């Protein structure tokens, strides 16, 4: 240890110098002594792979830059490859090549891991190298390490989180400022919280990738992105937001991974939910992320912090870089935590929840009873019924009313049958909407 | 891997089978297959050291019990020693002996670590064994691992937490049910949340031990319990609780470790504080614990969960047991994270905070101005002044009033000078009380 030591530095290659990569480069280049003290060996940044050599990059020696990323990761002398280009290809091939050439890998790439975590973990394990990815879920919030290590002597039963800051910002605006989805999205885009093409965020795909990673880790199994039930926030109406508020709830996009009661399978889902203001996740506002974990021994735990942004994400990446570099120095690799159970993902119909169902009816005598009978005939019992009259010119006897019904907890399959039946009933006068409810 | 494998099991000895130890024994004895899958080797519980062999211990084979703890840890064939007896001796000698004999150690003993973390870490490092202690601070909440690994590529500037459930419960009762300290303590004792001798909790000693551990880890230095400034909750008055409420604050016992602005030294302190209800720690109620971390890159992070209790603490202990057992299986040890800087603990006078000062005055014309002048003469500026009249029979011209003054942020040394001067002033009619303020 110490600058005077003769031990060779550890060689690091960085792939990508964008929002996150540029911050990682800054820390590695600006803090060599501190990092050396923490690792016990010096880090040497040997190359940075980018797409475009002409972009000016503050604080980075142009000689470090290359567009030959494949050549960089195949050098054969690398200790650590930090992948921060994102997307599936070429990131996937580059990470595989890095592992094949004996480098440990740190990545923040949730899209890649949601598809390939299992195979990449096995490849790393076979090569005796590390694969760390703390930044891939919830940015700066330490959640991967707590799941892989801190809670590994416990039985996790549920992981539920707000893992997408863009949608959390939009929903906040809808709830607090009574904006429509479109208006809130436009504001988020103007402020740079949402991208020009917001699909991955607002349709829940980004959250679904993170849910797949969390579910696999929490339940020691393999879950891929396409197995995750996913519903976005684009269809949420102002009426639903107002109804949630009346019920003491807010609306959040939740990513949930839950063990079924027999622990034989897992439910993994992303959807908007009415969250009771008494639930700790309800208070997590703006672009922050939060993850709530329930386990047999530890009970409820919650982790809150910045879910994205260059510097916060770089903090998580650098924690991994130091950890894998320490392992390198000692000639070892961390535990890869490969899945040892096969717990299939159960269909969403087997999921149990409370539901909020809303639709218009023609308020004739007996209609409420007929609605209630539809729920009852499928074994779904009602917890709260909201009824409000709509402005109209019709006779006093047959004016339209809006019904909002919160059920007790029930299987989603039963609720689907209720919805189908309501959609066909002649006394139902509008689109039937459903939202799941949490913590009520 | 698998039960049929020929690899020998890893030998574990447990010291203590009390509140936490009995739960750890239950998990090790009831979950052998799950633990084997997660570790890659079977665990064998070879002995449990206790004081009294006659206590009936559910689910534990009496043949495992011994009162010869020294003999147990000196067997020479142990892989892991789990120390859960608490206190300094014999725990200290037993942990040292275990390390000398080549065993990795897992402990939840904050009292021991607050005095001996440095020397024990160095002993473990020299022997190439692990020393893990996730359960020593904030029970089930993963905080040691995030500080040792997740945030090790970042610069932590502050760690602040509610790390003692007993005092948090008592303060909650004082705030919510308007109980006096004595009445709230009696209730906590009746419910088993406070011990018969509550000194370690209510005087802040338990929190101070945790603050020392957190400060050392966060700032890569060594801090011992006796260097921590420590003030308990026994003197808090109902008037202060009411004043806090008026200011939109609650009262919490905070453990804080902060880097000074030049990063050259650290402030480590435990004291009650008025905490703004806007601060995330204000909502942490009852026996829960929470730790708030501020760092240069990641910004604000918060961790919330059960800070004590047999099963939650056992969850944290078992996470460490699995981690050190995995290291053993691979013939390695984790990074001990020994201190590499020497950052002295600064005297409390160098600490900067806002303060709430309260006392009675005789409300003669000009008295408020004279009070303000005392603050002003020491460069302390006022942010809020509360004045309330007290019931009395005296003349309308000279009735006693109660002043509550919140300052802007200032050095504690200056505030102390203000307090001394007020205590000597002839227009001050009662004990001058001070409470620190956070997040206002
Ligand atoms: N941004 C966040 O807040 C955040 C949070 C958590 C996780 N992440 C993850 O971190 C990763 C990086 O995100 P980012 O926001 O930093 O992305 P970004 O700003 O788009 O940067 C991507 C970088 O990769 C380079 N790159 C992209 N494709 C390339 C190719 N085919 N060949 C060579 N270089 C290529 C780009 O080069 P040029 O500079 O030449 O264009 C750029 O430097 C992603 O996996 C993302 O999901 C990001
Ligand atoms: N309780 C919590 O919620 C909690 C939370 C976090 C951390 N911790 C820490 O965990 C540790 C254990 O706490 P605990 O609450 O489980 O304590 P406990 O209930 O008092 O149990 C202590 C155990 O150690 C044994 N023991 C004590 N002194 C001994 C001696 N000199 N020789 C042999 N055996 C001895 C006792 O034996 P007998 O059974 O024969 O009396 C008992 O089994 C402490 O360091 C504590 O600070 C506790």
PDB file of N, CA and C and ligand atoms in Angstrom, chain B residues 15-22 48-55 57 66-69 83-87 89-91 94 107-112 135-140 195 206 210 307-314 317, ligand 2:
ATOM      1  N   UNK B  15     -21.735 -18.096  21.033  1.00  0.00           N
ATOM      2  CA  UNK B  15     -21.543 -17.667  22.418  1.00  0.00           C
ATOM      3  C   UNK B  15     -22.772 -16.863  22.815  1.00  0.00           C
ATOM      4  N   UNK B  16     -23.582 -17.402  23.732  1.00  0.00           N
ATOM      5  CA  UNK B  16     -24.799 -16.723  24.151  1.00  0.00           C
ATOM      6  C   UNK B  16     -26.025 -17.290  23.476  1.00  0.00           C
ATOM      7  N   UNK B  17     -27.068 -17.521  24.263  1.00  0.00           N
ATOM      8  CA  UNK B  17     -28.338 -18.023  23.729  1.00  0.00           C
ATOM      9  C   UNK B  17     -29.464 -17.255  24.404  1.00  0.00           C
ATOM     10  N   UNK B  18     -29.316 -15.935  24.444  1.00  0.00           N
ATOM     11  CA  UNK B  18     -30.332 -15.080  25.051  1.00  0.00           C
ATOM     12  C   UNK B  18     -31.319 -14.592  24.000  1.00  0.00           C
ATOM     13  N   UNK B  19     -31.701 -13.322  24.110  1.00  0.00           N
ATOM     14  CA  UNK B  19     -32.702 -12.759  23.192  1.00  0.00           C
ATOM     15  C   UNK B  19     -32.290 -12.986  21.736  1.00  0.00           C
ATOM     16  N   UNK B  20     -31.054 -12.658  21.406  1.00  0.00           N
ATOM     17  CA  UNK B  20     -30.605 -12.781  20.016  1.00  0.00           C
ATOM     18  C   UNK B  20     -30.059 -14.182  19.731  1.00  0.00           C
ATOM     19  N   UNK B  21     -29.204 -14.678  20.631  1.00  0.00           N
ATOM     20  CA  UNK B  21     -28.558 -15.972  20.402  1.00  0.00           C
ATOM     21  C   UNK B  21     -29.550 -17.104  20.195  1.00  0.00           C
ATOM     22  N   UNK B  22     -30.650 -17.100  20.956  1.00  0.00           N
ATOM     23  CA  UNK B  22     -31.628 -18.187  20.800  1.00  0.00           C
ATOM     24  C   UNK B  22     -32.241 -18.162  19.403  1.00  0.00           C
ATOM     25  N   UNK B  48     -22.668 -24.263  22.039  1.00  0.00           N
ATOM     26  CA  UNK B  48     -23.284 -22.995  22.420  1.00  0.00           C
ATOM     27  C   UNK B  48     -22.848 -22.670  23.848  1.00  0.00           C
ATOM     28  N   UNK B  49     -22.143 -21.567  24.008  1.00  0.00           N
ATOM     29  CA  UNK B  49     -21.668 -21.184  25.336  1.00  0.00           C
ATOM     30  C   UNK B  49     -22.697 -20.337  26.066  1.00  0.00           C
ATOM     31  N   UNK B  50     -23.030 -20.721  27.287  1.00  0.00           N
ATOM     32  CA  UNK B  50     -23.990 -19.970  28.109  1.00  0.00           C
ATOM     33  C   UNK B  50     -23.451 -19.876  29.534  1.00  0.00           C
ATOM     34  N   UNK B  51     -24.186 -19.144  30.388  1.00  0.00           N
ATOM     35  CA  UNK B  51     -23.792 -18.998  31.778  1.00  0.00           C
ATOM     36  C   UNK B  51     -24.430 -20.067  32.630  1.00  0.00           C
ATOM     37  N   UNK B  52     -25.668 -20.410  32.278  1.00  0.00           N
ATOM     38  CA  UNK B  52     -26.483 -21.256  33.139  1.00  0.00           C
ATOM     39  C   UNK B  52     -27.032 -22.444  32.355  1.00  0.00           C
ATOM     40  N   UNK B  53     -26.577 -23.653  32.741  1.00  0.00           N
ATOM     41  CA  UNK B  53     -27.001 -24.845  31.998  1.00  0.00           C
ATOM     42  C   UNK B  53     -28.415 -25.281  32.349  1.00  0.00           C
ATOM     43  N   UNK B  54     -28.976 -24.734  33.433  1.00  0.00           N
ATOM     44  CA  UNK B  54     -30.272 -25.219  33.915  1.00  0.00           C
ATOM     45  C   UNK B  54     -31.472 -24.536  33.261  1.00  0.00           C
ATOM     46  N   UNK B  55     -31.219 -23.440  32.561  1.00  0.00           N
ATOM     47  CA  UNK B  55     -32.326 -22.766  31.880  1.00  0.00           C
ATOM     48  C   UNK B  55     -32.851 -23.686  30.769  1.00  0.00           C
ATOM     49  N   UNK B  57     -34.077 -24.491  27.217  1.00  0.00           N
ATOM     50  CA  UNK B  57     -33.896 -23.752  25.959  1.00  0.00           C
ATOM     51  C   UNK B  57     -34.546 -24.547  24.837  1.00  0.00           C
ATOM     52  N   UNK B  66     -22.564 -25.447  26.777  1.00  0.00           N
ATOM     53  CA  UNK B  66     -21.383 -25.529  27.636  1.00  0.00           C
ATOM     54  C   UNK B  66     -21.215 -24.212  28.384  1.00  0.00           C
ATOM     55  N   UNK B  67     -20.611 -24.282  29.552  1.00  0.00           N
ATOM     56  CA  UNK B  67     -20.256 -23.045  30.247  1.00  0.00           C
ATOM     57  C   UNK B  67     -18.757 -22.758  30.086  1.00  0.00           C
ATOM     58  N   UNK B  68     -18.069 -23.670  29.390  1.00  0.00           N
ATOM     59  CA  UNK B  68     -16.636 -23.470  29.150  1.00  0.00           C
ATOM     60  C   UNK B  68     -16.450 -22.756  27.810  1.00  0.00           C
ATOM     61  N   UNK B  69     -16.734 -21.453  27.809  1.00  0.00           N
ATOM     62  CA  UNK B  69     -16.691 -20.702  26.546  1.00  0.00           C
ATOM     63  C   UNK B  69     -15.260 -20.587  26.034  1.00  0.00           C
ATOM     64  N   UNK B  83     -20.474 -14.202  18.487  1.00  0.00           N
ATOM     65  CA  UNK B  83     -20.453 -13.706  19.870  1.00  0.00           C
ATOM     66  C   UNK B  83     -21.726 -12.915  20.154  1.00  0.00           C
ATOM     67  N   UNK B  84     -22.571 -13.451  21.034  1.00  0.00           N
ATOM     68  CA  UNK B  84     -23.827 -12.791  21.391  1.00  0.00           C
ATOM     69  C   UNK B  84     -24.061 -12.818  22.892  1.00  0.00           C
ATOM     70  N   UNK B  85     -22.964 -12.626  23.649  1.00  0.00           N
ATOM     71  CA  UNK B  85     -23.163 -12.541  25.094  1.00  0.00           C
ATOM     72  C   UNK B  85     -23.224 -11.085  25.545  1.00  0.00           C
ATOM     73  N   UNK B  86     -22.592 -10.191  24.809  1.00  0.00           N
ATOM     74  CA  UNK B  86     -22.657  -8.760  25.145  1.00  0.00           C
ATOM     75  C   UNK B  86     -21.655  -8.363  26.218  1.00  0.00           C
ATOM     76  N   UNK B  87     -21.508  -7.050  26.424  1.00  0.00           N
ATOM     77  CA  UNK B  87     -20.589  -6.533  27.438  1.00  0.00           C
ATOM     78  C   UNK B  87     -19.136  -6.650  27.014  1.00  0.00           C
ATOM     79  N   UNK B  89     -16.142  -7.771  29.021  1.00  0.00           N
ATOM     80  CA  UNK B  89     -15.531  -9.070  29.354  1.00  0.00           C
ATOM     81  C   UNK B  89     -16.596 -10.013  29.874  1.00  0.00           C
ATOM     82  N   UNK B  90     -16.539 -11.271  29.531  1.00  0.00           N
ATOM     83  CA  UNK B  90     -15.468 -11.989  28.828  1.00  0.00           C
ATOM     84  C   UNK B  90     -15.536 -11.917  27.312  1.00  0.00           C
ATOM     85  N   UNK B  91     -16.519 -11.144  26.749  1.00  0.00           N
ATOM     86  CA  UNK B  91     -16.670 -11.140  25.288  1.00  0.00           C
ATOM     87  C   UNK B  91     -15.369 -10.781  24.573  1.00  0.00           C
ATOM     88  N   UNK B  94     -12.814 -13.575  24.616  1.00  0.00           N
ATOM     89  CA  UNK B  94     -13.289 -14.707  23.806  1.00  0.00           C
ATOM     90  C   UNK B  94     -13.136 -14.414  22.307  1.00  0.00           C
ATOM     91  N   UNK B 107     -20.255 -10.597  15.399  1.00  0.00           N
ATOM     92  CA  UNK B 107     -20.704 -10.131  16.702  1.00  0.00           C
ATOM     93  C   UNK B 107     -21.738  -9.020  16.544  1.00  0.00           C
ATOM     94  N   UNK B 108     -22.589  -8.871  17.574  1.00  0.00           N
ATOM     95  CA  UNK B 108     -23.581  -7.793  17.600  1.00  0.00           C
ATOM     96  C   UNK B 108     -23.262  -6.846  18.746  1.00  0.00           C
ATOM     97  N   UNK B 109     -22.038  -6.952  19.261  1.00  0.00           N
ATOM     98  CA  UNK B 109     -21.671  -6.320  20.521  1.00  0.00           C
ATOM     99  C   UNK B 109     -21.140  -4.892  20.322  1.00  0.00           C
ATOM    100  N   UNK B 110     -22.068  -3.920  20.339  1.00  0.00           N
ATOM    101  CA  UNK B 110     -21.646  -2.531  20.097  1.00  0.00           C
ATOM    102  C   UNK B 110     -20.773  -1.996  21.215  1.00  0.00           C
ATOM    103  N   UNK B 111     -21.037  -2.426  22.453  1.00  0.00           N
ATOM    104  CA  UNK B 111     -20.236  -1.921  23.575  1.00  0.00           C
ATOM    105  C   UNK B 111     -18.770  -2.295  23.372  1.00  0.00           C
ATOM    106  N   UNK B 112     -18.554  -3.550  22.993  1.00  0.00           N
ATOM    107  CA  UNK B 112     -17.187  -4.018  22.755  1.00  0.00           C
ATOM    108  C   UNK B 112     -16.545  -3.291  21.564  1.00  0.00           C
ATOM    109  N   UNK B 135     -25.098  -6.410  12.916  1.00  0.00           N
ATOM    110  CA  UNK B 135     -26.167  -6.280  13.912  1.00  0.00           C
ATOM    111  C   UNK B 135     -25.816  -5.310  15.034  1.00  0.00           C
ATOM    112  N   UNK B 136     -24.569  -4.845  15.091  1.00  0.00           N
ATOM    113  CA  UNK B 136     -24.167  -4.002  16.222  1.00  0.00           C
ATOM    114  C   UNK B 136     -24.771  -2.604  16.174  1.00  0.00           C
ATOM    115  N   UNK B 137     -25.147  -2.155  14.982  1.00  0.00           N
ATOM    116  CA  UNK B 137     -25.760  -0.832  14.852  1.00  0.00           C
ATOM    117  C   UNK B 137     -27.109  -0.968  14.150  1.00  0.00           C
ATOM    118  N   UNK B 138     -28.166  -0.513  14.820  1.00  0.00           N
ATOM    119  CA  UNK B 138     -29.493  -0.465  14.196  1.00  0.00           C
ATOM    120  C   UNK B 138     -30.021  -1.833  13.784  1.00  0.00           C
ATOM    121  N   UNK B 139     -29.725  -2.855  14.603  1.00  0.00           N
ATOM    122  CA  UNK B 139     -30.331  -4.178  14.464  1.00  0.00           C
ATOM    123  C   UNK B 139     -30.392  -4.711  13.056  1.00  0.00           C
ATOM    124  N   UNK B 140     -31.599  -4.849  12.525  1.00  0.00           N
ATOM    125  CA  UNK B 140     -31.783  -5.495  11.224  1.00  0.00           C
ATOM    126  C   UNK B 140     -31.434  -4.596  10.056  1.00  0.00           C
ATOM    127  N   UNK B 195     -35.388  -1.325  29.989  1.00  0.00           N
ATOM    128  CA  UNK B 195     -34.949  -2.249  31.026  1.00  0.00           C
ATOM    129  C   UNK B 195     -35.184  -1.662  32.413  1.00  0.00           C
ATOM    130  N   UNK B 206     -25.790   3.844  24.945  1.00  0.00           N
ATOM    131  CA  UNK B 206     -25.947   2.852  23.878  1.00  0.00           C
ATOM    132  C   UNK B 206     -25.821   3.535  22.510  1.00  0.00           C
ATOM    133  N   UNK B 210     -22.846   3.252  19.290  1.00  0.00           N
ATOM    134  CA  UNK B 210     -23.152   3.094  17.859  1.00  0.00           C
ATOM    135  C   UNK B 210     -22.591   4.269  17.049  1.00  0.00           C
ATOM    136  N   UNK B 307     -34.774  -1.798  14.845  1.00  0.00           N
ATOM    137  CA  UNK B 307     -33.448  -1.591  15.390  1.00  0.00           C
ATOM    138  C   UNK B 307     -33.062  -2.584  16.465  1.00  0.00           C
ATOM    139  N   UNK B 308     -33.986  -3.419  16.882  1.00  0.00           N
ATOM    140  CA  UNK B 308     -33.684  -4.373  17.944  1.00  0.00           C
ATOM    141  C   UNK B 308     -34.686  -5.511  17.880  1.00  0.00           C
ATOM    142  N   UNK B 309     -34.619  -6.383  18.889  1.00  0.00           N
ATOM    143  CA  UNK B 309     -35.505  -7.536  18.918  1.00  0.00           C
ATOM    144  C   UNK B 309     -34.749  -8.777  18.493  1.00  0.00           C
ATOM    145  N   UNK B 310     -35.120  -9.913  19.050  1.00  0.00           N
ATOM    146  CA  UNK B 310     -34.385 -11.144  18.794  1.00  0.00           C
ATOM    147  C   UNK B 310     -34.325 -11.502  17.320  1.00  0.00           C
ATOM    148  N   UNK B 311     -35.486 -11.651  16.673  1.00  0.00           N
ATOM    149  CA  UNK B 311     -35.494 -12.110  15.284  1.00  0.00           C
ATOM    150  C   UNK B 311     -34.873 -11.088  14.331  1.00  0.00           C
ATOM    151  N   UNK B 312     -35.234  -9.800  14.409  1.00  0.00           N
ATOM    152  CA  UNK B 312     -34.589  -8.849  13.486  1.00  0.00           C
ATOM    153  C   UNK B 312     -33.071  -8.807  13.640  1.00  0.00           C
ATOM    154  N   UNK B 313     -32.601  -8.821  14.881  1.00  0.00           N
ATOM    155  CA  UNK B 313     -31.146  -8.779  15.081  1.00  0.00           C
ATOM    156  C   UNK B 313     -30.516 -10.070  14.553  1.00  0.00           C
ATOM    157  N   UNK B 314     -31.223 -11.195  14.743  1.00  0.00           N
ATOM    158  CA  UNK B 314     -30.713 -12.471  14.222  1.00  0.00           C
ATOM    159  C   UNK B 314     -30.633 -12.452  12.695  1.00  0.00           C
ATOM    160  N   UNK B 317     -27.367 -10.873  11.976  1.00  0.00           N
ATOM    161  CA  UNK B 317     -26.284 -11.787  12.355  1.00  0.00           C
ATOM    162  C   UNK B 317     -26.145 -12.894  11.307  1.00  0.00           C
TER     163      UNK B 317
HETATM  164  N1  LIG C   2     -31.564  -7.717  22.216  1.00  0.00           N
HETATM  165  C1  LIG C   2     -31.501  -6.949  21.147  1.00  0.00           C
HETATM  166  O1  LIG C   2     -32.541  -6.521  20.628  1.00  0.00           O
HETATM  167  C2  LIG C   2     -30.171  -6.593  20.533  1.00  0.00           C
HETATM  168  C3  LIG C   2     -30.131  -5.793  19.369  1.00  0.00           C
HETATM  169  C4  LIG C   2     -28.893  -5.481  18.790  1.00  0.00           C
HETATM  170  C5  LIG C   2     -27.728  -5.955  19.371  1.00  0.00           C
HETATM  171  N2  LIG C   2     -27.788  -6.700  20.513  1.00  0.00           N
HETATM  172  C6  LIG C   2     -26.536  -7.177  21.097  1.00  0.00           C
HETATM  173  O2  LIG C   2     -26.519  -8.588  21.048  1.00  0.00           O
HETATM  174  C7  LIG C   2     -25.790  -9.093  22.154  1.00  0.00           C
HETATM  175  C8  LIG C   2     -26.662 -10.086  22.903  1.00  0.00           C
HETATM  176  O3  LIG C   2     -27.802  -9.422  23.377  1.00  0.00           O
HETATM  177  P1  LIG C   2     -29.041 -10.217  24.006  1.00  0.00           P
HETATM  178  O4  LIG C   2     -30.139  -9.225  24.116  1.00  0.00           O
HETATM  179  O5  LIG C   2     -29.273 -11.473  23.254  1.00  0.00           O
HETATM  180  O6  LIG C   2     -28.473 -10.563  25.465  1.00  0.00           O
HETATM  181  P2  LIG C   2     -29.090 -11.549  26.578  1.00  0.00           P
HETATM  182  O7  LIG C   2     -30.523 -11.838  26.246  1.00  0.00           O
HETATM  183  O8  LIG C   2     -28.761 -10.975  27.886  1.00  0.00           O
HETATM  184  O9  LIG C   2     -28.298 -12.909  26.359  1.00  0.00           O
HETATM  185  C9  LIG C   2     -26.940 -13.040  26.718  1.00  0.00           C
HETATM  186  C10 LIG C   2     -26.558 -14.507  26.578  1.00  0.00           C
HETATM  187  O10 LIG C   2     -25.168 -14.617  26.833  1.00  0.00           O
HETATM  188  C11 LIG C   2     -24.943 -15.518  27.904  1.00  0.00           C
HETATM  189  N3  LIG C   2     -23.891 -14.967  28.742  1.00  0.00           N
HETATM  190  C12 LIG C   2     -23.812 -13.717  29.257  1.00  0.00           C
HETATM  191  N4  LIG C   2     -22.694 -13.562  29.974  1.00  0.00           N
HETATM  192  C13 LIG C   2     -22.044 -14.746  29.918  1.00  0.00           C
HETATM  193  C14 LIG C   2     -20.848 -15.246  30.489  1.00  0.00           C
HETATM  194  N5  LIG C   2     -20.055 -14.453  31.241  1.00  0.00           N
HETATM  195  N6  LIG C   2     -20.508 -16.506  30.233  1.00  0.00           N
HETATM  196  C15 LIG C   2     -21.287 -17.301  29.485  1.00  0.00           C
HETATM  197  N7  LIG C   2     -22.452 -16.903  28.933  1.00  0.00           N
HETATM  198  C16 LIG C   2     -22.819 -15.642  29.157  1.00  0.00           C
HETATM  199  C17 LIG C   2     -26.239 -15.640  28.648  1.00  0.00           C
HETATM  200  O11 LIG C   2     -26.289 -16.937  29.235  1.00  0.00           O
HETATM  201  P3  LIG C   2     -27.574 -17.414  30.060  1.00  0.00           P
HETATM  202  O12 LIG C   2     -28.651 -17.630  29.023  1.00  0.00           O
HETATM  203  O13 LIG C   2     -27.118 -18.682  30.688  1.00  0.00           O
HETATM  204  O14 LIG C   2     -27.882 -16.311  31.014  1.00  0.00           O
HETATM  205  C18 LIG C   2     -27.267 -15.450  27.531  1.00  0.00           C
HETATM  206  O15 LIG C   2     -27.523 -16.669  26.876  1.00  0.00           O
HETATM  207  C19 LIG C   2     -25.352  -7.878  22.960  1.00  0.00           C
HETATM  208  O16 LIG C   2     -24.058  -7.492  22.574  1.00  0.00           O
HETATM  209  C20 LIG C   2     -26.342  -6.823  22.529  1.00  0.00           C
HETATM  210  O17 LIG C   2     -25.821  -5.507  22.652  1.00  0.00           O
HETATM  211  C21 LIG C   2     -28.971  -7.037  21.083  1.00  0.00           C
END
